[in-house]
CSV table of C-alpha atoms in Angstrom, one decimal:
chain,number,residue,atom,x,y,z
A,1,MET,CA,0.0,0.0,0.0
A,2,GLN,CA,2.8,2.4,0.8
A,3,ALA,CA,4.4,1.8,-2.6
A,4,PHE,CA,1.1,2.6,-4.3
A,5,ASN,CA,0.9,5.9,-2.3
A,6,LEU,CA,4.4,6.8,-3.2
A,7,LEU,CA,3.8,6.1,-6.9
A,8,LYS,CA,0.6,8.2,-6.7
A,9,ARG,CA,2.5,11.1,-5.2
A,10,ILE,CA,5.2,10.9,-7.9
A,11,ALA,CA,2.5,10.8,-10.6
A,12,ALA,CA,0.7,13.8,-9.0
A,13,LEU,CA,4.0,15.8,-9.0
A,14,CYS,CA,4.7,14.9,-12.6
A,15,LEU,CA,1.1,15.9,-13.6
A,16,PHE,CA,1.6,19.3,-11.9
A,17,ILE,CA,5.0,19.8,-13.6
A,18,SER,CA,3.4,19.0,-17.0
A,19,LEU,CA,1.1,22.0,-16.5
A,20,PHE,CA,4.1,24.3,-17.1
A,21,LEU,CA,5.3,22.3,-20.2
A,22,PRO,CA,4.0,22.6,-23.7
A,23,LEU,CA,1.2,20.1,-24.4
A,24,SER,CA,0.8,20.3,-28.1
A,25,GLN,CA,2.1,22.2,-31.1
A,26,CYS,CA,-0.2,24.1,-33.4
A,27,THR,CA,-0.6,22.9,-36.9
A,28,VAL,CA,0.6,25.1,-39.7
A,29,GLN,CA,-1.4,25.2,-42.9
A,30,LYS,CA,0.5,25.4,-46.1
A,31,GLU,CA,-0.6,28.1,-48.6
A,32,SER,CA,-1.8,27.0,-52.0
A,33,VAL,CA,0.1,28.1,-55.2
A,34,SER,CA,-2.3,30.8,-56.0
A,35,GLU,CA,-2.1,32.3,-52.5
A,36,GLN,CA,1.7,32.1,-52.7
A,37,ALA,CA,1.6,34.0,-56.0
A,38,THR,CA,-0.7,36.6,-54.5
A,39,HIS,CA,1.6,37.0,-51.5
A,40,GLN,CA,4.7,37.3,-53.7
A,41,LEU,CA,3.0,40.1,-55.6
A,42,THR,CA,2.1,41.8,-52.4
A,43,GLU,CA,5.6,41.3,-51.1
A,44,GLN,CA,7.1,42.9,-54.2
A,45,THR,CA,4.9,45.9,-53.8
A,46,SER,CA,4.9,46.4,-50.1
A,47,ALA,CA,8.3,44.8,-49.3
A,48,SER,CA,6.8,42.8,-46.5
A,49,THR,CA,7.3,39.1,-45.6
A,50,SER,CA,4.6,36.5,-46.3
A,51,VAL,CA,2.5,35.3,-43.4
A,52,GLN,CA,1.5,31.7,-43.0
A,53,ASN,CA,-2.0,30.8,-41.8
A,54,ILE,CA,-1.7,29.2,-38.4
A,55,LYS,CA,-4.5,27.0,-37.1
A,56,TYR,CA,-4.5,26.5,-33.4
A,57,ALA,CA,-5.7,23.4,-31.7
A,58,TYR,CA,-7.5,25.5,-29.1
A,59,SER,CA,-7.5,29.1,-28.1
A,60,ALA,CA,-7.3,30.0,-24.4
A,61,ASP,CA,-8.6,33.6,-25.0
A,62,GLN,CA,-11.8,32.3,-26.6
A,63,GLN,CA,-12.7,30.1,-23.6
A,64,ASN,CA,-14.6,31.4,-20.6
A,65,MET,CA,-13.0,31.7,-17.2
A,66,VAL,CA,-14.8,28.6,-15.8
A,67,VAL,CA,-13.3,26.3,-18.5
A,68,ASN,CA,-9.8,27.7,-17.8
A,69,VAL,CA,-10.2,27.1,-14.1
A,70,ILE,CA,-11.3,23.5,-14.7
A,71,ASN,CA,-8.3,22.9,-17.0
A,72,VAL,CA,-5.9,24.1,-14.3
A,73,PHE,CA,-7.8,22.2,-11.6
A,74,ALA,CA,-7.4,19.0,-13.7
A,75,PHE,CA,-3.6,19.3,-13.4
A,76,ILE,CA,-3.3,20.3,-9.8
A,77,TRP,CA,-5.9,18.3,-7.9
A,78,PRO,CA,-3.8,15.1,-7.4
A,79,LEU,CA,-1.0,17.1,-5.8
A,80,LEU,CA,-3.5,19.0,-3.5
A,81,PHE,CA,-5.2,15.7,-2.6
A,82,SER,CA,-1.8,14.1,-1.8
A,83,VAL,CA,-1.0,16.9,0.5
A,84,ILE,CA,-4.4,16.7,2.2
A,85,VAL,CA,-4.0,12.9,2.7
A,86,LEU,CA,-0.5,13.4,4.2
A,87,ILE,CA,-2.0,15.8,6.7
A,88,HIS,CA,-5.2,13.8,7.5
A,89,ARG,CA,-4.3,10.1,7.3
A,90,GLN,CA,-7.8,9.0,8.4
A,91,LEU,CA,-9.3,10.5,5.3
A,92,GLU,CA,-7.6,7.8,3.2
A,93,GLN,CA,-9.5,5.1,5.0
A,94,ALA,CA,-13.0,6.3,3.8
A,95,LEU,CA,-14.4,4.2,1.0
A,96,SER,CA,-15.9,7.2,-0.8
A,97,VAL,CA,-12.5,8.8,-1.3
A,98,PRO,CA,-11.3,6.4,-4.0
A,99,ILE,CA,-14.6,6.8,-5.9
A,100,THR,CA,-14.1,10.6,-5.9
A,101,VAL,CA,-10.5,10.2,-7.0
A,102,ILE,CA,-11.5,8.0,-9.9
A,103,GLY,CA,-14.1,10.5,-11.0
A,104,LEU,CA,-11.6,13.3,-10.8
A,105,CYS,CA,-9.1,11.2,-12.8
A,106,LEU,CA,-11.8,10.9,-15.5
A,107,LEU,CA,-12.3,14.7,-15.5
A,108,SER,CA,-8.6,15.2,-15.9
A,109,ILE,CA,-8.4,12.7,-18.8
A,110,PHE,CA,-11.3,14.5,-20.5
A,111,CYS,CA,-9.6,17.9,-20.0
A,112,LEU,CA,-6.3,16.6,-21.3
A,113,LEU,CA,-8.0,15.1,-24.3
A,114,ARG,CA,-9.6,18.4,-25.1
A,115,LEU,CA,-6.3,20.3,-24.7
A,116,SER,CA,-4.1,18.0,-26.7
A,117,LEU,CA,-6.3,16.2,-29.2
A,118,PHE,CA,-5.9,18.4,-32.2
A,119,GLY,CA,-2.2,19.2,-32.1
A,120,GLU,CA,1.0,17.3,-32.3
A,121,LEU,CA,1.8,16.1,-28.8
A,122,LEU,CA,4.9,17.5,-27.1
A,123,VAL,CA,6.8,16.5,-24.0
A,124,GLY,CA,4.2,18.0,-21.6
A,125,ALA,CA,1.4,16.0,-23.1
A,126,TYR,CA,3.3,12.7,-22.9
A,127,LEU,CA,4.3,13.4,-19.2
A,128,ALA,CA,0.7,14.4,-18.4
A,129,TRP,CA,-0.8,11.3,-20.1
A,130,CYS,CA,1.6,9.0,-18.3
A,131,SER,CA,1.0,10.7,-15.0
A,132,ILE,CA,-2.8,10.7,-15.1
A,133,LEU,CA,-3.1,7.2,-16.4
A,134,ALA,CA,-0.7,5.9,-13.7
A,135,TYR,CA,-2.6,7.8,-11.1
A,136,PHE,CA,-5.9,6.4,-12.4
A,137,VAL,CA,-4.7,2.8,-12.6
A,138,ILE,CA,-3.2,2.9,-9.1
A,139,SER,CA,-6.4,4.5,-7.7
A,140,LEU,CA,-8.6,1.9,-9.4
A,141,CYS,CA,-6.4,-0.9,-8.0
A,142,GLN,CA,-6.6,0.6,-4.5
A,143,PHE,CA,-10.4,0.9,-4.8
A,144,LEU,CA,-10.8,-2.7,-5.9
A,145,GLN,CA,-8.6,-3.9,-3.1
A,146,ARG,CA,-10.7,-2.0,-0.6
A,147,VAL,CA,-13.9,-3.4,-2.0
A,148,ARG,CA,-12.4,-6.9,-1.9
A,149,ASN,CA,-11.4,-6.4,1.7
A,150,VAL,CA,-14.9,-5.2,2.6
A,151,TRP,CA,-16.5,-8.1,0.7
A,152,HIS,CA,-14.4,-10.6,2.7
A,153,LEU,CA,-15.7,-9.1,5.9
A,154,VAL,CA,-19.3,-9.9,5.0
A,155,PRO,CA,-20.4,-13.3,6.4
A,156,ASN,CA,-20.8,-16.0,3.7
A,157,ASN,CA,-23.9,-17.6,5.4
A,158,ILE,CA,-26.3,-14.9,4.3
A,159,HIS,CA,-29.1,-16.5,2.2
């Protein structure tokens, strides 16, 4: 159990670190031949450089504040939860806690999918995906172990 908790803390820290790393790279759209010719004529007359059309996977300034807060929360909640469990050890024994953790893992997976789905994945996305999947699998294993322990406490002679 202690090894699982240590792995969860490491995964939580890695997920938090990935918040500050680039998740995905924007895709660059190549210009067609006719657009290039138009730009070359414009360049010759105005002596400016051509501009490529950049298509972003997502745009943070177009999202509302609640979505941005949820995205940040999806990266920091495991670390906050680990600190709370370190302070209050009895909280870890409640059976409802792993269910909540699994639900929050699914929220984080959804947010990470939304943030990194349409771009080319970078180091931050790989670190975030490995971290949240490890945290999810360990939490699921701990939950199933607790359910199994509770199930064995129930008398077998109930008809």
